[in-house]
PDB file of C-alpha atoms in Angstrom:
ATOM      1  CA  MET A 245      -4.248 -17.564  30.367  1.00  0.00           C
ATOM      2  CA  LYS A 246      -6.971 -14.371  28.479  1.00  0.00           C
ATOM      3  CA  ILE A 247      -9.875 -15.721  27.843  1.00  0.00           C
ATOM      4  CA  ALA A 248     -11.137 -14.391  24.103  1.00  0.00           C
ATOM      5  CA  ASN A 249     -13.807 -11.936  24.219  1.00  0.00           C
ATOM      6  CA  PHE A 250     -15.044 -12.538  20.880  1.00  0.00           C
ATOM      7  CA  ASP A 251     -14.625 -15.694  18.205  1.00  0.00           C
ATOM      8  CA  LEU A 252     -16.309 -14.342  15.241  1.00  0.00           C
ATOM      9  CA  ILE A 253     -14.942 -10.825  13.926  1.00  0.00           C
ATOM     10  CA  VAL A 254     -16.514  -8.819  10.943  1.00  0.00           C
ATOM     11  CA  PHE A 255     -14.619  -6.493   8.970  1.00  0.00           C
ATOM     12  CA  ASP A 256     -16.440  -3.779   6.865  1.00  0.00           C
ATOM     13  CA  TRP A 257     -14.604  -3.150   3.298  1.00  0.00           C
ATOM     14  CA  ASP A 258     -13.904  -0.034   2.164  1.00  0.00           C
ATOM     15  CA  GLY A 259     -12.850   2.792   4.358  1.00  0.00           C
ATOM     16  CA  THR A 260     -11.785  -0.009   6.909  1.00  0.00           C
ATOM     17  CA  LEU A 261      -9.723  -2.687   5.315  1.00  0.00           C
ATOM     18  CA  MET A 262      -8.978  -0.671   1.896  1.00  0.00           C
ATOM     19  CA  ASP A 263      -8.695   2.696   1.717  1.00  0.00           C
ATOM     20  CA  SER A 264     -11.159   3.238  -0.922  1.00  0.00           C
ATOM     21  CA  THR A 265     -13.311   6.433   0.294  1.00  0.00           C
ATOM     22  CA  ALA A 266     -12.213   9.344  -1.759  1.00  0.00           C
ATOM     23  CA  ALA A 267     -12.256   6.800  -5.156  1.00  0.00           C
ATOM     24  CA  ILE A 268     -16.018   5.987  -3.990  1.00  0.00           C
ATOM     25  CA  VAL A 269     -16.893   9.773  -3.474  1.00  0.00           C
ATOM     26  CA  LYS A 270     -15.294  10.806  -7.106  1.00  0.00           C
ATOM     27  CA  SER A 271     -16.989   8.127  -8.507  1.00  0.00           C
ATOM     28  CA  ILE A 272     -20.365   9.226  -7.084  1.00  0.00           C
ATOM     29  CA  GLN A 273     -20.138  12.606  -8.144  1.00  0.00           C
ATOM     30  CA  ALA A 274     -18.506  11.881 -11.368  1.00  0.00           C
ATOM     31  CA  ALA A 275     -21.540   9.502 -12.062  1.00  0.00           C
ATOM     32  CA  ALA A 276     -24.662  12.425 -11.227  1.00  0.00           C
ATOM     33  CA  ALA A 277     -22.059  14.815 -13.613  1.00  0.00           C
ATOM     34  CA  ASP A 278     -22.518  11.929 -16.501  1.00  0.00           C
ATOM     35  CA  LEU A 279     -26.391  11.907 -16.064  1.00  0.00           C
ATOM     36  CA  GLY A 280     -26.457  16.002 -15.562  1.00  0.00           C
ATOM     37  CA  VAL A 281     -28.119  16.165 -12.477  1.00  0.00           C
ATOM     38  CA  PRO A 282     -27.093  17.562  -9.349  1.00  0.00           C
ATOM     39  CA  VAL A 283     -23.783  16.156  -7.977  1.00  0.00           C
ATOM     40  CA  PRO A 284     -23.611  16.031  -4.240  1.00  0.00           C
ATOM     41  CA  GLU A 285     -21.281  17.366  -2.162  1.00  0.00           C
ATOM     42  CA  LYS A 286     -18.450  15.356  -0.431  1.00  0.00           C
ATOM     43  CA  GLU A 287     -19.751  14.863   2.905  1.00  0.00           C
ATOM     44  CA  ALA A 288     -23.309  13.673   1.627  1.00  0.00           C
ATOM     45  CA  ALA A 289     -21.845  11.021  -1.198  1.00  0.00           C
ATOM     46  CA  ALA A 290     -19.715   9.742   1.718  1.00  0.00           C
ATOM     47  CA  TYR A 291     -22.227   9.536   4.323  1.00  0.00           C
ATOM     48  CA  VAL A 292     -23.773   6.859   1.939  1.00  0.00           C
ATOM     49  CA  ILE A 293     -20.352   4.238   1.920  1.00  0.00           C
ATOM     50  CA  GLY A 294     -21.141   1.268   3.077  1.00  0.00           C
ATOM     51  CA  LEU A 295     -24.952   1.177   2.083  1.00  0.00           C
ATOM     52  CA  GLY A 296     -26.357  -0.762  -0.692  1.00  0.00           C
ATOM     53  CA  LEU A 297     -25.563   0.204  -3.975  1.00  0.00           C
ATOM     54  CA  ARG A 298     -29.032   1.244  -5.232  1.00  0.00           C
ATOM     55  CA  GLU A 299     -29.679   2.656  -1.819  1.00  0.00           C
ATOM     56  CA  ALA A 300     -26.388   4.980  -1.426  1.00  0.00           C
ATOM     57  CA  MET A 301     -27.865   6.495  -4.830  1.00  0.00           C
ATOM     58  CA  GLU A 302     -30.973   7.346  -4.022  1.00  0.00           C
ATOM     59  CA  SER A 303     -29.582   8.776  -0.226  1.00  0.00           C
ATOM     60  CA  ALA A 304     -26.677  10.782  -2.052  1.00  0.00           C
ATOM     61  CA  VAL A 305     -28.764  12.246  -5.614  1.00  0.00           C
ATOM     62  CA  PRO A 306     -32.267  12.219  -4.001  1.00  0.00           C
ATOM     63  CA  GLY A 307     -35.361  12.664  -5.628  1.00  0.00           C
ATOM     64  CA  LEU A 308     -34.616  11.426  -9.263  1.00  0.00           C
ATOM     65  CA  ASP A 309     -37.177   9.407 -11.391  1.00  0.00           C
ATOM     66  CA  PRO A 310     -36.804   5.749 -10.610  1.00  0.00           C
ATOM     67  CA  LYS A 311     -35.857   5.010 -13.941  1.00  0.00           C
ATOM     68  CA  HIS A 312     -32.462   6.801 -13.739  1.00  0.00           C
ATOM     69  CA  TYR A 313     -31.152   5.087 -10.866  1.00  0.00           C
ATOM     70  CA  PRO A 314     -29.930   2.039 -12.983  1.00  0.00           C
ATOM     71  CA  ARG A 315     -28.124   4.247 -14.724  1.00  0.00           C
ATOM     72  CA  ILE A 316     -26.182   6.247 -12.527  1.00  0.00           C
ATOM     73  CA  VAL A 317     -25.330   2.936 -11.080  1.00  0.00           C
ATOM     74  CA  ASP A 318     -23.933   2.025 -13.745  1.00  0.00           C
ATOM     75  CA  ARG A 319     -21.898   4.965 -14.381  1.00  0.00           C
ATOM     76  CA  TYR A 320     -20.902   4.958 -10.869  1.00  0.00           C
ATOM     77  CA  ARG A 321     -19.892   1.204 -11.823  1.00  0.00           C
ATOM     78  CA  HIS A 322     -17.596   2.346 -14.901  1.00  0.00           C
ATOM     79  CA  HIS A 323     -15.716   5.204 -12.949  1.00  0.00           C
ATOM     80  CA  TYR A 324     -15.358   3.087 -10.003  1.00  0.00           C
ATOM     81  CA  GLN A 325     -13.540   0.389 -11.395  1.00  0.00           C
ATOM     82  CA  ILE A 326     -11.434   2.825 -13.183  1.00  0.00           C
ATOM     83  CA  LYS A 327      -9.808   4.076 -10.194  1.00  0.00           C
ATOM     84  CA  SER A 328      -9.951   0.939  -8.455  1.00  0.00           C
ATOM     85  CA  GLN A 329      -6.952  -0.586 -10.250  1.00  0.00           C
ATOM     86  CA  GLU A 330      -4.795   2.159  -8.148  1.00  0.00           C
ATOM     87  CA  LEU A 331      -6.251   1.632  -4.518  1.00  0.00           C
ATOM     88  CA  GLU A 332      -4.436  -0.057  -1.454  1.00  0.00           C
ATOM     89  CA  LEU A 333      -4.963  -1.676   1.848  1.00  0.00           C
ATOM     90  CA  PHE A 334      -4.521   0.395   4.423  1.00  0.00           C
ATOM     91  CA  ASP A 335      -0.596   0.027   6.338  1.00  0.00           C
ATOM     92  CA  GLY A 336      -0.878  -2.601   8.845  1.00  0.00           C
ATOM     93  CA  VAL A 337      -4.616  -4.615   7.575  1.00  0.00           C
ATOM     94  CA  ARG A 338      -2.069  -7.837   6.492  1.00  0.00           C
ATOM     95  CA  GLU A 339      -0.581  -8.016   9.742  1.00  0.00           C
ATOM     96  CA  MET A 340      -3.541  -7.780  11.686  1.00  0.00           C
ATOM     97  CA  LEU A 341      -5.396 -10.283   9.683  1.00  0.00           C
ATOM     98  CA  ASP A 342      -2.525 -12.559  10.297  1.00  0.00           C
ATOM     99  CA  ASP A 343      -2.180 -12.332  13.917  1.00  0.00           C
ATOM    100  CA  LEU A 344      -5.939 -12.788  14.067  1.00  0.00           C
ATOM    101  CA  THR A 345      -6.149 -15.593  12.245  1.00  0.00           C
ATOM    102  CA  ARG A 346      -3.290 -17.401  14.125  1.00  0.00           C
ATOM    103  CA  ARG A 347      -5.185 -16.937  17.327  1.00  0.00           C
ATOM    104  CA  GLY A 348      -8.053 -19.174  15.818  1.00  0.00           C
ATOM    105  CA  HIS A 349     -10.699 -16.230  15.477  1.00  0.00           C
ATOM    106  CA  PHE A 350     -13.259 -16.973  12.975  1.00  0.00           C
ATOM    107  CA  LEU A 351     -13.193 -13.497   9.953  1.00  0.00           C
ATOM    108  CA  ALA A 352     -15.714 -12.260   8.385  1.00  0.00           C
ATOM    109  CA  VAL A 353     -16.573  -9.681   5.826  1.00  0.00           C
ATOM    110  CA  ALA A 354     -20.124  -7.668   5.205  1.00  0.00           C
ATOM    111  CA  THR A 355     -19.959  -5.112   3.101  1.00  0.00           C
ATOM    112  CA  GLY A 356     -21.992  -2.152   0.655  1.00  0.00           C
ATOM    113  CA  LYS A 357     -19.827  -3.860  -2.059  1.00  0.00           C
ATOM    114  CA  SER A 358     -21.648  -5.875  -4.664  1.00  0.00           C
ATOM    115  CA  ARG A 359     -20.234  -9.758  -4.745  1.00  0.00           C
ATOM    116  CA  ALA A 360     -18.631  -9.347  -7.790  1.00  0.00           C
ATOM    117  CA  GLY A 361     -16.816  -6.148  -6.801  1.00  0.00           C
ATOM    118  CA  LEU A 362     -16.265  -8.296  -3.063  1.00  0.00           C
ATOM    119  CA  ASN A 363     -14.879 -11.014  -5.071  1.00  0.00           C
ATOM    120  CA  ARG A 364     -12.660  -9.111  -7.354  1.00  0.00           C
ATOM    121  CA  VAL A 365     -10.776  -7.451  -4.726  1.00  0.00           C
ATOM    122  CA  LEU A 366     -10.512 -10.303  -2.777  1.00  0.00           C
ATOM    123  CA  HIS A 367      -8.929 -12.020  -5.976  1.00  0.00           C
ATOM    124  CA  ASP A 368      -6.203  -9.014  -6.444  1.00  0.00           C
ATOM    125  CA  THR A 369      -5.337  -8.450  -2.547  1.00  0.00           C
ATOM    126  CA  GLY A 370      -4.740 -11.973  -1.872  1.00  0.00           C
ATOM    127  CA  LEU A 371      -6.966 -11.438   1.380  1.00  0.00           C
ATOM    128  CA  GLY A 372      -9.556 -13.926   0.649  1.00  0.00           C
ATOM    129  CA  ALA A 373      -7.943 -17.079   2.364  1.00  0.00           C
ATOM    130  CA  TYR A 374      -8.587 -15.245   5.682  1.00  0.00           C
ATOM    131  CA  PHE A 375     -12.549 -15.093   5.734  1.00  0.00           C
ATOM    132  CA  HIS A 376     -14.285 -17.775   6.504  1.00  0.00           C
ATOM    133  CA  ALA A 377     -17.546 -16.134   5.498  1.00  0.00           C
ATOM    134  CA  THR A 378     -18.733 -13.104   3.573  1.00  0.00           C
ATOM    135  CA  ARG A 379     -21.647 -11.100   2.620  1.00  0.00           C
ATOM    136  CA  CYS A 380     -22.837  -8.225   0.237  1.00  0.00           C
ATOM    137  CA  ALA A 381     -25.183  -5.876  -0.324  1.00  0.00           C
ATOM    138  CA  ASP A 382     -26.804  -7.395  -3.132  1.00  0.00           C
ATOM    139  CA  GLU A 383     -27.785 -10.292  -1.881  1.00  0.00           C
ATOM    140  CA  THR A 384     -29.313  -9.799   1.378  1.00  0.00           C
ATOM    141  CA  PHE A 385     -30.440  -6.903   2.853  1.00  0.00           C
ATOM    142  CA  SER A 386     -28.146  -3.533   3.429  1.00  0.00           C
ATOM    143  CA  LYS A 387     -26.935  -2.055   6.512  1.00  0.00           C
ATOM    144  CA  PRO A 388     -27.903  -0.989   8.660  1.00  0.00           C
ATOM    145  CA  HIS A 389     -30.755  -4.090   8.608  1.00  0.00           C
ATOM    146  CA  PRO A 390     -29.230  -7.228  11.025  1.00  0.00           C
ATOM    147  CA  ALA A 391     -29.046  -9.680   8.541  1.00  0.00           C
ATOM    148  CA  MET A 392     -25.688  -9.803   7.530  1.00  0.00           C
ATOM    149  CA  LEU A 393     -24.862 -10.294  10.894  1.00  0.00           C
ATOM    150  CA  ASN A 394     -27.617 -13.283  11.471  1.00  0.00           C
ATOM    151  CA  GLU A 395     -26.299 -15.163   8.548  1.00  0.00           C
ATOM    152  CA  LEU A 396     -22.723 -14.928   9.561  1.00  0.00           C
ATOM    153  CA  THR A 397     -23.480 -15.997  12.736  1.00  0.00           C
ATOM    154  CA  ARG A 398     -25.583 -18.824  11.695  1.00  0.00           C
ATOM    155  CA  GLU A 399     -23.467 -19.611   8.830  1.00  0.00           C
ATOM    156  CA  LEU A 400     -20.061 -19.716  10.710  1.00  0.00           C
ATOM    157  CA  GLY A 401     -22.290 -21.291  14.299  1.00  0.00           C
ATOM    158  CA  GLN A 402     -20.762 -18.307  16.353  1.00  0.00           C
ATOM    159  CA  GLU A 403     -23.339 -16.167  19.075  1.00  0.00           C
ATOM    160  CA  MET A 404     -23.645 -12.937  18.492  1.00  0.00           C
ATOM    161  CA  GLU A 405     -22.889 -11.550  21.995  1.00  0.00           C
ATOM    162  CA  ARG A 406     -19.345 -13.067  21.389  1.00  0.00           C
ATOM    163  CA  THR A 407     -19.311 -11.129  17.665  1.00  0.00           C
ATOM    164  CA  VAL A 408     -17.883  -7.915  16.762  1.00  0.00           C
ATOM    165  CA  MET A 409     -18.843  -5.481  13.652  1.00  0.00           C
ATOM    166  CA  ILE A 410     -15.605  -2.769  12.646  1.00  0.00           C
ATOM    167  CA  GLY A 411     -16.732  -0.074   9.926  1.00  0.00           C
ATOM    168  CA  ASP A 412     -16.089   3.233   9.754  1.00  0.00           C
ATOM    169  CA  THR A 413     -19.370   3.995   9.212  1.00  0.00           C
ATOM    170  CA  THR A 414     -22.472   4.541  11.329  1.00  0.00           C
ATOM    171  CA  HIS A 415     -24.261   2.284   8.859  1.00  0.00           C
ATOM    172  CA  ASP A 416     -21.566  -0.531  10.268  1.00  0.00           C
ATOM    173  CA  LEU A 417     -22.043   0.476  14.236  1.00  0.00           C
ATOM    174  CA  LEU A 418     -26.174   0.514  13.825  1.00  0.00           C
ATOM    175  CA  MET A 419     -26.412  -2.892  11.835  1.00  0.00           C
ATOM    176  CA  ALA A 420     -24.329  -4.205  14.856  1.00  0.00           C
ATOM    177  CA  ALA A 421     -26.440  -2.952  17.599  1.00  0.00           C
ATOM    178  CA  ASN A 422     -29.927  -4.120  15.867  1.00  0.00           C
ATOM    179  CA  ALA A 423     -28.238  -7.661  15.515  1.00  0.00           C
ATOM    180  CA  GLY A 424     -27.260  -7.888  19.211  1.00  0.00           C
ATOM    181  CA  ALA A 425     -23.068  -7.674  18.276  1.00  0.00           C
ATOM    182  CA  SER A 426     -20.403  -5.090  19.712  1.00  0.00           C
ATOM    183  CA  GLY A 427     -19.470  -1.659  17.496  1.00  0.00           C
ATOM    184  CA  VAL A 428     -15.950  -0.950  17.032  1.00  0.00           C
ATOM    185  CA  ALA A 429     -15.222   2.149  14.879  1.00  0.00           C
ATOM    186  CA  VAL A 430     -12.468   3.254  12.930  1.00  0.00           C
ATOM    187  CA  ARG A 431     -12.143   6.953  12.435  1.00  0.00           C
ATOM    188  CA  TYR A 432     -10.062   6.772   9.508  1.00  0.00           C
ATOM    189  CA  GLY A 433     -12.480   6.677   6.558  1.00  0.00           C
ATOM    190  CA  ALA A 434     -15.741   7.839   5.547  1.00  0.00           C
ATOM    191  CA  HIS A 435     -17.677   9.344   8.580  1.00  0.00           C
ATOM    192  CA  PRO A 436     -16.244  11.269  11.234  1.00  0.00           C
ATOM    193  CA  GLU A 437     -15.848  10.369  14.496  1.00  0.00           C
ATOM    194  CA  GLY A 438     -18.249  12.835  16.195  1.00  0.00           C
ATOM    195  CA  GLU A 439     -21.169  11.000  14.529  1.00  0.00           C
ATOM    196  CA  LEU A 440     -19.885   7.182  15.233  1.00  0.00           C
ATOM    197  CA  LEU A 441     -19.277   7.746  18.756  1.00  0.00           C
ATOM    198  CA  LEU A 442     -23.001   8.761  18.967  1.00  0.00           C
ATOM    199  CA  HIS A 443     -23.481   5.336  18.505  1.00  0.00           C
ATOM    200  CA  ARG A 444     -21.064   4.489  21.385  1.00  0.00           C
ATOM    201  CA  PRO A 445     -18.720   1.773  20.202  1.00  0.00           C
ATOM    202  CA  VAL A 446     -16.783   0.015  22.617  1.00  0.00           C
ATOM    203  CA  PHE A 447     -13.804   1.722  20.928  1.00  0.00           C
ATOM    204  CA  THR A 448     -12.896   3.634  18.184  1.00  0.00           C
ATOM    205  CA  ALA A 449      -9.389   3.356  16.255  1.00  0.00           C
ATOM    206  CA  ALA A 450      -7.560   6.108  15.157  1.00  0.00           C
ATOM    207  CA  SER A 451      -4.982   4.074  12.635  1.00  0.00           C
ATOM    208  CA  VAL A 452      -5.000  -0.322  11.485  1.00  0.00           C
ATOM    209  CA  PRO A 453      -2.091  -0.755  13.725  1.00  0.00           C
ATOM    210  CA  ASP A 454      -4.469   1.187  16.486  1.00  0.00           C
ATOM    211  CA  LEU A 455      -7.326  -1.474  16.050  1.00  0.00           C
ATOM    212  CA  HIS A 456      -4.621  -4.821  15.639  1.00  0.00           C
ATOM    213  CA  GLN A 457      -3.342  -3.990  19.055  1.00  0.00           C
ATOM    214  CA  TRP A 458      -7.097  -3.047  20.816  1.00  0.00           C
ATOM    215  CA  LEU A 459      -8.068  -6.445  19.235  1.00  0.00           C
ATOM    216  CA  LEU A 460      -5.146  -8.124  20.549  1.00  0.00           C
ATOM    217  CA  ASP A 461      -5.958  -6.993  23.704  1.00  0.00           C
ATOM    218  CA  ASN A 462      -9.456  -7.578  23.811  1.00  0.00           C
ATOM    219  CA  ALA A 463     -10.423 -10.050  21.369  1.00  0.00           C
TER     220      ALA A 463
END
């Protein structure tokens, strides 16, 4: 019988489980336009996906008076909530989570979303029951700080060397490296494959079915 390499599998949300990259980029750009400040290019807006919302806005729209960031965050939330009604999970996500659950893995989420935002989408998608624990950027340090993974492993009684972090951004892979966990990249999300490969993920998935098969074979 094959011995599993990973007991705890941690997923990023946006761009990894949910096809939301374009909606996030457009919401960042619309929020900047609302305030009449320079609108970031698509690549700059995509780069900040995965960070906490305040950190993301400070990076995507740098140099503003600090008093403007709460307003731009509010406008982002307004635009994203409108777009979020149309968002869908990537094909194959439910089947993957079903298989991993049957195999007895601990599953978790580490995301740049707010707690309210994650709770809402877990409810709307019906995926909440799959995850043993979750961490959001507004309740601990944002990626790439290792706090989310440190807290998840402690909560679930798991070892970091038997934990894998799966995400679509360099922030996810850096968090895994900073925590001492393995990192798996998906190249269908926010960051280009070339940037992801610089951080030496143990695997790079072209699609959710590709990721699913790798996890069956290696996790």
